[in-house]
Coordinates of C-alpha atoms in Angstrom, one line a residue:
X168 CA 60.9 234.0 50.2
X169 CA 57.5 232.6 51.1
X170 CA 56.5 234.4 54.3
X171 CA 52.9 233.3 54.9
X172 CA 52.3 229.8 53.7
X173 CA 49.8 227.0 54.1
X174 CA 52.7 224.6 53.8
X175 CA 52.8 220.9 54.7
X176 CA 54.8 221.7 57.9
X177 CA 52.3 224.5 58.7
X178 CA 49.4 221.9 58.6
X179 CA 51.2 219.5 60.9
X180 CA 52.1 222.3 63.3
X181 CA 48.5 223.5 63.3
X182 CA 47.2 220.1 64.4
X183 CA 49.8 219.8 67.0
X184 CA 49.0 223.2 68.4
X185 CA 45.2 222.6 68.3
X186 CA 45.6 219.3 70.2
X187 CA 47.8 220.9 72.9
X188 CA 45.8 223.9 73.9
X189 CA 42.2 225.1 74.1
X190 CA 41.3 227.7 71.5
X191 CA 38.6 230.4 71.8
X192 CA 36.9 229.4 68.5
X193 CA 37.2 226.3 66.4
X194 CA 35.6 226.5 63.0
X195 CA 34.4 223.3 61.2
X196 CA 34.4 223.7 57.4
X197 CA 36.9 225.2 55.0
X198 CA 34.4 226.8 52.6
X199 CA 34.1 230.5 52.1
X200 CA 32.0 231.0 55.3
X201 CA 34.3 228.8 57.4
X202 CA 37.4 230.6 56.2
X203 CA 35.6 233.9 56.7
X204 CA 34.8 232.9 60.3
X205 CA 38.4 232.0 61.0
X206 CA 39.6 235.4 59.6
X207 CA 36.9 237.3 61.5
X208 CA 37.7 235.7 64.8
X209 CA 41.5 235.8 64.6
X210 CA 41.4 239.5 63.6
X211 CA 39.4 240.2 66.8
X212 CA 42.3 238.9 68.9
X213 CA 40.8 235.4 69.5
X214 CA 42.7 232.1 69.3
X215 CA 41.3 230.2 66.4
X216 CA 41.4 226.8 64.7
X217 CA 39.9 225.7 61.3
X218 CA 39.5 222.1 60.3
X219 CA 38.2 220.8 57.0
X220 CA 37.6 217.2 56.1
X221 CA 38.7 217.6 52.5
X222 CA 40.3 220.5 50.8
X223 CA 39.7 224.2 51.1
X224 CA 36.6 225.1 49.0
X225 CA 36.2 221.5 48.0
X226 CA 32.4 221.8 48.2
X227 CA 30.1 224.6 47.2
X228 CA 32.8 227.3 47.4
X229 CA 34.6 226.0 44.3
X230 CA 31.5 225.3 42.2
X231 CA 29.6 228.6 42.1
X232 CA 28.9 230.8 39.1
X233 CA 32.1 232.8 40.1
X234 CA 30.0 235.9 40.5
X235 CA 30.2 238.6 43.2
X236 CA 26.8 240.2 42.8
X237 CA 23.8 241.6 44.5
X238 CA 21.3 239.3 42.7
X239 CA 19.1 241.1 40.4
X240 CA 16.4 238.4 40.6
X241 CA 16.0 239.1 44.4
X242 CA 14.7 242.5 43.6
X243 CA 11.7 240.9 41.9
X244 CA 11.2 239.0 45.2
X245 CA 11.3 242.3 46.9
X246 CA 14.3 241.2 49.0
X247 CA 15.8 244.7 49.1
X248 CA 17.8 244.1 52.2
X249 CA 19.7 241.1 50.8
X250 CA 20.4 243.0 47.6
X251 CA 21.6 246.1 49.3
X252 CA 23.8 244.0 51.7
X253 CA 25.3 242.0 48.8
X254 CA 26.0 245.1 46.7
X255 CA 27.9 246.6 49.7
X256 CA 30.0 243.5 50.0
X257 CA 30.6 243.5 46.2
X258 CA 32.1 247.0 46.5
X259 CA 34.3 246.0 49.4
X260 CA 35.7 243.0 47.7
X261 CA 36.4 244.9 44.4
X262 CA 37.9 248.0 46.0
X263 CA 39.5 247.0 49.3
X264 CA 39.5 243.4 50.3
X265 CA 40.5 241.5 47.2
X266 CA 41.1 243.8 44.2
X267 CA 43.7 241.3 42.9
X268 CA 41.2 238.5 42.7
X269 CA 37.9 240.2 41.7
X270 CA 37.2 242.1 38.6
X271 CA 34.3 243.8 36.9
X272 CA 32.2 241.9 34.3
X273 CA 29.8 243.5 31.9
X274 CA 26.4 241.8 31.1
X275 CA 23.8 242.2 28.4
X276 CA 20.2 241.6 29.1
X277 CA 18.3 241.1 25.8
X278 CA 14.8 242.6 25.7
X279 CA 12.1 240.5 23.9
X280 CA 9.2 242.9 24.1
X281 CA 8.9 246.5 23.1
X282 CA 7.8 249.2 25.5
X283 CA 6.8 247.7 28.9
X284 CA 9.8 245.4 29.3
X285 CA 12.3 248.1 28.8
X286 CA 10.5 250.2 31.4
X287 CA 10.2 247.3 33.9
X288 CA 13.7 245.9 33.5
X289 CA 15.2 249.4 33.3
X290 CA 13.6 250.4 36.6
X291 CA 15.0 247.3 38.3
X292 CA 18.5 247.9 37.0
X293 CA 18.3 251.6 37.9
X294 CA 17.4 250.5 41.5
X295 CA 20.2 248.0 41.4
X296 CA 22.8 250.7 40.5
X297 CA 21.3 253.2 43.0
X298 CA 21.5 250.6 45.9
X299 CA 25.2 250.0 45.1
X300 CA 26.1 253.5 46.3
X301 CA 29.9 253.0 46.2
X302 CA 30.3 253.8 42.5
X303 CA 32.8 251.0 42.1
X304 CA 31.3 250.0 38.7
X305 CA 29.8 252.0 35.8
X306 CA 26.0 252.5 35.7
X307 CA 23.8 250.6 33.3
X308 CA 23.0 251.7 29.7
X309 CA 20.1 251.2 27.4
X310 CA 21.0 249.8 24.0
X311 CA 19.1 249.5 20.7
X312 CA 19.0 246.2 18.9
X313 CA 21.9 247.4 16.7
X314 CA 23.9 248.4 19.7
X315 CA 23.3 245.1 21.4
X316 CA 24.3 243.1 18.3
X317 CA 27.5 245.2 18.1
X318 CA 28.4 244.2 21.6
X319 CA 27.3 240.6 21.1
X320 CA 27.3 239.6 17.4
X321 CA 26.6 236.0 18.5
X322 CA 22.9 236.8 19.2
X323 CA 20.3 236.0 16.7
X324 CA 18.8 239.3 15.4
X325 CA 15.2 238.0 15.9
X326 CA 15.9 237.0 19.6
X327 CA 15.8 240.6 20.8
X328 CA 14.4 244.1 20.2
X329 CA 17.0 245.9 22.3
X330 CA 19.0 245.4 25.5
X331 CA 20.2 246.7 28.8
X332 CA 23.8 246.6 29.7
X333 CA 24.9 246.5 33.3
X334 CA 28.0 245.6 35.5
X335 CA 28.6 243.1 38.2
X336 CA 31.8 241.4 39.3
X337 CA 33.4 238.0 39.3
X338 CA 36.0 236.1 41.3
X339 CA 37.7 232.7 41.2
X340 CA 35.8 231.4 44.2
X341 CA 38.2 228.6 45.1
X342 CA 41.2 230.8 45.1
X343 CA 39.4 233.5 47.0
X344 CA 38.4 231.0 49.7
X345 CA 42.0 229.8 49.9
X346 CA 43.2 233.4 50.3
X347 CA 40.8 233.9 53.2
X348 CA 42.2 230.8 55.0
X349 CA 45.7 231.8 54.2
X350 CA 45.2 235.4 55.5
X351 CA 43.6 234.0 58.7
X352 CA 46.7 231.8 59.1
X353 CA 49.0 234.8 58.6
X354 CA 47.3 236.4 61.7
X355 CA 47.8 233.2 63.7
X356 CA 44.8 230.9 63.0
X357 CA 45.7 227.2 62.9
X358 CA 44.4 225.8 59.6
X359 CA 44.3 222.1 58.8
X360 CA 42.7 220.3 55.8
X361 CA 42.1 216.6 55.5
X362 CA 41.1 216.7 59.1
X363 CA 37.6 215.2 59.6
X364 CA 35.4 215.9 62.6
X365 CA 34.4 212.4 63.9
X366 CA 32.5 213.6 67.0
X367 CA 31.9 216.3 69.5
X368 CA 33.3 216.6 73.0
X369 CA 30.7 217.3 75.7
X370 CA 30.8 218.4 79.4
X371 CA 27.2 217.9 80.4
X372 CA 25.1 219.7 77.8
X373 CA 27.9 222.0 76.7
X374 CA 30.0 221.3 73.6
X375 CA 33.7 221.7 74.5
X376 CA 35.4 220.7 71.4
X377 CA 35.7 217.9 68.7
X378 CA 37.4 214.7 67.9
X379 CA 39.3 215.0 64.7
X380 CA 40.6 212.2 62.4
X381 CA 43.8 213.3 60.7
X382 CA 43.2 211.6 57.4
X383 CA 46.8 212.1 56.1
X384 CA 48.4 210.3 59.1
X385 CA 45.5 208.1 60.2
X386 CA 45.4 209.3 63.8
X387 CA 42.7 210.8 66.1
X388 CA 43.1 214.0 68.0
X389 CA 41.0 215.9 70.5
X390 CA 40.6 219.7 70.0
X391 CA 39.1 221.7 72.8
X392 CA 37.5 225.1 72.2
X393 CA 35.4 227.6 74.2
X394 CA 33.1 227.9 71.1
X395 CA 32.7 225.7 68.0
X396 CA 31.3 227.1 64.8
X397 CA 29.5 224.6 62.4
X398 CA 30.1 226.2 59.0
X399 CA 29.7 223.1 56.8
X400 CA 27.2 224.4 54.3
X401 CA 25.2 221.5 52.7
X402 CA 26.6 219.2 55.3
X403 CA 25.2 221.3 58.2
X404 CA 22.5 218.7 59.1
X405 CA 25.1 215.8 58.9
X406 CA 27.5 217.7 61.2
X407 CA 24.6 218.6 63.6
X408 CA 23.6 214.9 63.8
X409 CA 27.0 214.2 65.5
X410 CA 26.0 216.5 68.4
X411 CA 22.9 214.4 69.1
X412 CA 20.7 217.5 69.2
X413 CA 18.2 218.7 66.6
X414 CA 19.1 222.0 64.9
X415 CA 16.9 225.0 64.9
X416 CA 16.8 225.0 61.1
X417 CA 17.6 222.6 58.3
X418 CA 19.5 223.0 55.1
X419 CA 18.3 221.8 51.7
X420 CA 20.6 221.3 48.8
X421 CA 19.9 222.8 45.4
X422 CA 22.1 221.6 42.4
X423 CA 23.4 224.1 39.9
X424 CA 25.5 222.9 37.0
X425 CA 27.7 224.9 34.6
X426 CA 29.3 224.3 31.3
X427 CA 32.6 225.7 30.1
X428 CA 33.2 226.4 26.4
X429 CA 36.0 228.1 24.5
X430 CA 35.8 231.8 24.1
X431 CA 35.8 231.5 20.3
X432 CA 32.5 229.5 20.3
X433 CA 30.5 232.7 21.3
X434 CA 31.4 235.9 19.5
X435 CA 30.8 238.6 22.1
X436 CA 32.5 241.3 24.1
X437 CA 30.1 241.0 27.0
X438 CA 28.5 238.4 29.2
X439 CA 24.8 237.6 28.9
X440 CA 21.9 237.2 31.4
X441 CA 18.8 235.4 30.1
X442 CA 15.5 234.4 31.6
X443 CA 14.3 230.9 31.4
X444 CA 11.1 229.3 32.7
X445 CA 13.0 227.7 35.6
X446 CA 16.0 229.9 36.4
X447 CA 18.2 232.7 35.3
X448 CA 20.9 231.8 32.8
X449 CA 24.3 233.4 32.7
X450 CA 26.9 233.4 30.0
X451 CA 30.0 234.6 31.8
X452 CA 33.4 235.5 30.4
X453 CA 36.1 233.5 32.0
X454 CA 39.6 234.1 30.6
X455 CA 39.8 232.2 27.3
X456 CA 36.4 230.6 28.0
X457 CA 32.8 231.1 28.7
X458 CA 30.9 229.7 31.7
X459 CA 27.2 228.9 30.9
X460 CA 24.9 228.3 33.9
X461 CA 23.0 227.5 35.9
X462 CA 20.3 225.1 36.8
X463 CA 18.3 225.0 40.1
X464 CA 17.1 221.5 41.1
X465 CA 16.6 219.7 44.3
X466 CA 19.4 217.3 45.2
X467 CA 19.3 214.6 47.9
X468 CA 22.2 212.3 46.7
X469 CA 25.9 212.3 47.4
X470 CA 26.9 215.8 48.6
X471 CA 30.7 215.5 48.0
X472 CA 30.4 214.8 44.3
X473 CA 27.1 216.1 42.9
X474 CA 26.8 214.8 39.3
X475 CA 25.7 216.7 36.2
X476 CA 23.4 214.5 34.0
X477 CA 23.0 214.6 30.3
X478 CA 19.5 216.1 31.0
X479 CA 21.1 219.0 32.9
X480 CA 23.6 219.6 30.1
X481 CA 21.0 219.4 27.3
X482 CA 18.8 221.9 29.3
X483 CA 21.5 224.5 29.4
X484 CA 22.5 224.0 25.7
X485 CA 18.8 224.2 24.7
X486 CA 18.2 227.4 26.6
X487 CA 21.3 229.3 25.5
X488 CA 20.8 228.2 21.9
X489 CA 17.5 230.0 21.8
X490 CA 19.4 233.3 21.5
X491 CA 22.6 232.2 19.7
X492 CA 23.0 232.5 15.9
X493 CA 25.5 229.6 16.0
X494 CA 24.2 227.0 18.4
X495 CA 26.5 225.3 20.9
X496 CA 26.9 221.5 20.6
X497 CA 28.0 218.9 23.1
X498 CA 31.3 218.7 21.3
X499 CA 31.9 222.4 22.2
X500 CA 31.8 221.7 25.9
X501 CA 35.3 221.6 27.5
X502 CA 34.3 221.2 31.1
X503 CA 31.2 220.6 33.3
X504 CA 30.9 221.2 37.0
X505 CA 28.1 220.8 39.5
X506 CA 27.7 222.4 42.8
X507 CA 25.2 222.5 45.7
X508 CA 23.6 225.6 47.1
X509 CA 22.9 225.4 50.9
X510 CA 19.4 226.8 51.2
X511 CA 17.5 227.2 54.4
X512 CA 14.6 224.8 54.2
X513 CA 11.2 226.5 54.0
X514 CA 7.7 226.0 52.9
X515 CA 8.3 226.2 49.1
X516 CA 8.6 223.0 47.2
X517 CA 10.8 224.8 44.6
X518 CA 14.4 225.4 45.6
X519 CA 14.5 228.5 43.3
X520 CA 12.0 230.0 45.8
X521 CA 13.9 229.3 49.0
X522 CA 15.6 232.1 50.8
X523 CA 19.2 233.1 50.2
X524 CA 19.2 234.8 53.6
X525 CA 21.4 233.2 56.3
X526 CA 20.7 232.2 59.8
X527 CA 22.8 231.8 62.9
X528 CA 21.8 229.8 65.9
X529 CA 23.2 228.2 69.1
X530 CA 21.3 224.9 69.5
X531 CA 23.4 223.9 72.5
X532 CA 25.9 225.8 74.7
X533 CA 29.3 226.0 73.1
X534 CA 28.1 225.4 69.5
X535 CA 27.1 228.0 66.9
X536 CA 25.6 227.0 63.6
X537 CA 25.7 229.3 60.5
X538 CA 24.0 228.3 57.2
X539 CA 22.2 229.7 54.1
X540 CA 23.3 232.9 52.5
X541 CA 25.2 233.4 49.2
X542 CA 28.9 233.5 48.4
X543 CA 28.9 237.3 48.1
X544 CA 27.7 237.8 51.7
X545 CA 30.2 235.4 53.3
X546 CA 31.8 238.2 55.4
X547 CA 28.5 239.2 56.9
X548 CA 27.7 235.6 57.7
X549 CA 31.1 235.1 59.3
X550 CA 30.7 238.3 61.4
X551 CA 27.3 237.2 62.7
X552 CA 28.6 233.8 63.6
X553 CA 31.6 235.1 65.5
X554 CA 29.3 237.7 67.2
X555 CA 27.2 234.8 68.5
X556 CA 30.4 233.2 69.8
X557 CA 31.6 236.4 71.4
X558 CA 28.3 236.7 73.2
X559 CA 29.1 233.5 75.1
X560 CA 32.7 234.1 75.8
X561 CA 31.9 236.4 78.7
X562 CA 34.7 238.9 78.1
X563 CA 35.2 242.0 76.0
X564 CA 36.1 241.2 72.4
X565 CA 36.5 243.9 69.7
X566 CA 33.9 244.2 67.0
X567 CA 34.5 242.7 63.5
X568 CA 37.2 244.5 61.5
X569 CA 37.2 242.4 58.3
X570 CA 35.6 245.2 56.3
X571 CA 39.0 246.9 56.7
X572 CA 41.4 243.9 56.4
X573 CA 42.6 243.3 52.8
X574 CA 43.4 239.7 51.9
X575 CA 47.0 238.7 51.3
X576 CA 48.1 239.9 47.9
X577 CA 45.8 243.0 47.9
X578 CA 48.3 245.5 49.4
X579 CA 50.3 247.1 46.6
X580 CA 48.4 245.3 43.8
X581 CA 47.4 248.5 41.8
X582 CA 51.0 249.7 41.8
X583 CA 52.3 246.3 40.6
X584 CA 49.6 246.1 37.9
X585 CA 50.9 249.5 36.6
X586 CA 54.4 248.1 36.7
X587 CA 53.6 244.8 35.0
X588 CA 55.6 245.8 31.9
X589 CA 58.7 246.3 34.1
X590 CA 58.1 243.1 36.0
X591 CA 57.9 241.3 32.7
X592 CA 61.2 242.7 31.5
X593 CA 62.9 241.9 34.8
X594 CA 61.6 238.3 34.9
X595 CA 61.9 237.5 31.3
X596 CA 58.3 236.5 31.1
X597 CA 55.8 237.9 28.6
X598 CA 53.7 240.6 30.0
X599 CA 50.6 238.5 29.4
X600 CA 52.1 235.9 31.8
X601 CA 52.8 238.5 34.4
X602 CA 49.2 239.8 34.1
X603 CA 48.0 236.2 34.6
X604 CA 50.1 235.9 37.8
X605 CA 49.0 239.2 39.2
X606 CA 45.4 238.2 38.7
X607 CA 45.9 235.1 40.7
X608 CA 48.5 236.1 43.4
X609 CA 48.4 239.9 43.5
X610 CA 51.4 241.3 45.4
X611 CA 52.5 237.8 46.3
X612 CA 53.6 237.5 42.6
X613 CA 57.2 238.1 43.8
X614 CA 57.1 234.7 45.5
X615 CA 56.3 233.1 42.2
X616 CA 59.0 235.1 40.4
X617 CA 61.5 234.2 43.0
X618 CA 60.8 230.5 42.3
X619 CA 61.3 231.1 38.6
X620 CA 64.5 233.0 39.1
X621 CA 65.9 230.1 41.2
X622 CA 64.8 227.6 38.6
X623 CA 64.0 229.1 35.1
X624 CA 62.4 225.8 34.0
X625 CA 59.5 226.7 36.3
X626 CA 58.8 229.7 34.1
X627 CA 57.6 227.3 31.3
X628 CA 53.9 226.5 30.8
X629 CA 52.9 223.1 32.0
X630 CA 52.3 220.5 29.3
X631 CA 48.6 220.1 28.5
X632 CA 47.5 223.5 30.0
X633 CA 49.3 226.4 28.4
X634 CA 47.7 229.0 30.6
X635 CA 49.5 227.9 33.8
X636 CA 53.2 228.0 34.6
X637 CA 55.1 225.1 36.2
X638 CA 56.0 227.3 39.2
X639 CA 52.3 227.5 40.1
X640 CA 52.2 223.8 40.9
X641 CA 55.2 223.9 43.1
X642 CA 53.8 227.0 44.9
X643 CA 50.4 225.4 45.4
X644 CA 51.9 222.6 47.3
X645 CA 54.4 224.7 49.2
X646 CA 52.3 227.7 50.1
X647 CA 48.6 227.2 49.3
X648 CA 47.7 224.1 51.2
X649 CA 47.4 221.7 48.2
X650 CA 47.9 218.2 49.5
X651 CA 46.8 216.1 46.4
X652 CA 46.8 216.4 42.7
X653 CA 43.0 217.0 42.5
X654 CA 43.4 220.0 44.8
X655 CA 45.6 221.7 42.2
X656 CA 43.9 220.7 39.0
X657 CA 40.4 221.4 40.2
X658 CA 40.8 224.3 42.7
X659 CA 44.2 226.1 42.8
X660 CA 44.0 226.1 39.0
X661 CA 40.9 225.4 36.9
X662 CA 42.6 222.9 34.5
X663 CA 39.9 220.3 35.2
X664 CA 37.2 222.4 33.5
X665 CA 39.3 224.5 31.1
X666 CA 40.8 221.8 28.9
X667 CA 38.9 219.3 26.7
X668 CA 40.9 216.4 28.3
X669 CA 39.9 217.7 31.8
X670 CA 43.5 217.8 32.8
X671 CA 44.6 214.2 32.1
X672 CA 47.6 215.3 30.0
X673 CA 48.8 217.8 32.6
X674 CA 48.3 215.4 35.6
X675 CA 51.6 213.5 35.5
X676 CA 53.6 216.7 35.0
X677 CA 51.7 218.4 37.9
X678 CA 52.2 215.4 40.1
X679 CA 56.0 215.5 39.5
X680 CA 56.2 219.1 40.4
X681 CA 54.0 218.7 43.5
X682 CA 55.9 215.6 44.5
X683 CA 59.1 217.6 44.9
X684 CA 57.5 219.6 47.7
X685 CA 55.4 216.9 49.3
X686 CA 58.1 214.2 49.1
X687 CA 56.0 211.8 47.0
X688 CA 57.7 208.5 45.9
X689 CA 57.2 207.3 42.3
X690 CA 54.4 205.0 43.4
X691 CA 52.7 207.9 45.2
X692 CA 52.8 210.0 42.1
X693 CA 51.4 207.2 40.0
X694 CA 48.6 206.7 42.6
X695 CA 47.7 210.4 42.4
X696 CA 47.6 210.4 38.6
X697 CA 45.6 207.2 38.4
X698 CA 43.1 208.5 41.0
X699 CA 42.7 211.7 39.0
X700 CA 42.2 209.7 35.7
X701 CA 39.5 207.6 37.4
X702 CA 37.8 210.8 38.6
X703 CA 37.7 212.2 35.1
X704 CA 36.3 209.0 33.7
X705 CA 33.6 208.8 36.3
X706 CA 32.6 212.4 35.7
X707 CA 32.4 211.8 31.9
X708 CA 30.3 208.7 32.5
X709 CA 28.0 210.5 34.8
X710 CA 27.4 213.2 32.2
X711 CA 26.1 210.6 29.8
X712 CA 23.3 209.5 32.2
X713 CA 19.8 210.7 31.8
X714 CA 18.8 211.2 35.4
X715 CA 20.3 212.2 38.8
X716 CA 20.3 208.7 40.3
X717 CA 22.2 207.0 37.5
X718 CA 24.6 210.0 37.2
X719 CA 25.3 209.9 40.9
X720 CA 26.0 206.2 40.7
X721 CA 28.4 206.7 37.8
X722 CA 30.2 209.5 39.6
X723 CA 30.7 207.4 42.7
X724 CA 32.6 204.9 40.7
X725 CA 35.8 206.8 41.3
X726 CA 37.2 206.5 44.9
X727 CA 38.3 209.6 46.8
X728 CA 42.1 209.9 47.0
X729 CA 41.6 210.2 50.8
X730 CA 38.3 208.6 51.9
X731 CA 36.1 210.6 54.2
X732 CA 34.1 208.4 56.5
X733 CA 31.3 210.4 58.0
X734 CA 30.5 213.7 56.4

């Protein structure tokens, strides 16, 4: 039985509840910071709403490098406070908050110079380990060239003289964000996606709520709140413009693109971190794939669908091929995705030099704006934003407790992992399938197994994407807030970047399974599949263009399945 679901009925009930009563805190934005704000506020005993114009994590929070890390490069910038804070959050996510979603990842840093570089880099990684304190991950090691090549045979022998090996962590960012929102809903937060803020309600100078356009049912609702949090990331300035007041800071978008290649294209048992002239390059293990990224360039075009150009892709291939014995080619690339970092605008012309610190302000009474930061520190950003709200509520509100509130699926996860062989025998699934489910659902795995028990056909892999079971598409629509085909293929699963066809083969089968839950007619299923096919074609076309402007124009050739009018 599904006990805590972001179901279609839950969404409709959330909007009805929000339009019928005044909440303490209304959060705008369903990314990791917005979902974190909703969880922080509701676990302090406040009444909470969360509205998102598109899907949960549909912006930056599904398009990161999937790393939970302190940021080694910020040590070079002497930003010790940010690194220490991020490393603390990394330990919390790994050990307490989301052990079912986050996992350690090992990285190799090749050394190109003898003597001084090992001392310099070694001192930095030693400080990095020391600042982590928690002991959640092993400490770094120094490797000879032979040891490094044993760990990563894919490296060209002449590309290094030795290496350092250290640990960080990774997470499926979109699923983690969804779990934050779902956990908030389990404590009573009202969560509604495809609900676009069209304007703010005012009483004199005070913001008292928002007007929301329900994109699924084409209706406008008014939601009243004592405090509104603008947590819209790269859309912060756009949202702020609806208030009619200038903000106290501005957000600048930096584009980062990533390539996904099959695991057998790079022979290595460890990830890689490489220096380039313009950025840091990661090669990150990702199931049966590698993620290669990222770039760091200014972006001022469409924020909803940032496009990766051929120039971006060629840059990453050129940089990673400098150290690989067997070069990667364009034909090796399964998937490409581009995301935008919300950076606080500063004096530097280079986005790579802008701060990853976050800021919280209250430009007008009743409105709190939070922006900047990095994925790993979402919980701190959320706490600070809710603290600003609490300051204006004029009543006693408990302090943040989210450092002690595990996400749904975390409780009991270690025991279930140890029992995975028994779960496999009881369910009839291979143990590898059970491990896959545990790494995506944690202790909620029983809800998936119940679906399969009731309909054994759901225990089969979906056509076109063997890593995912058919039950996962039914469950995404029934319990995880997925409203449209793209929500599942791009975010609840990663089929859109993990298959060479970008999910086109799986699309009609996924639409049939989702349609059972969402009540789609045959024509609605066809529309969803056609919309997804056009999306894939537009992305492929954009990746053949040589510059951002033409890539952006090509990507915008595919319409949104549910058009968003304002932001």
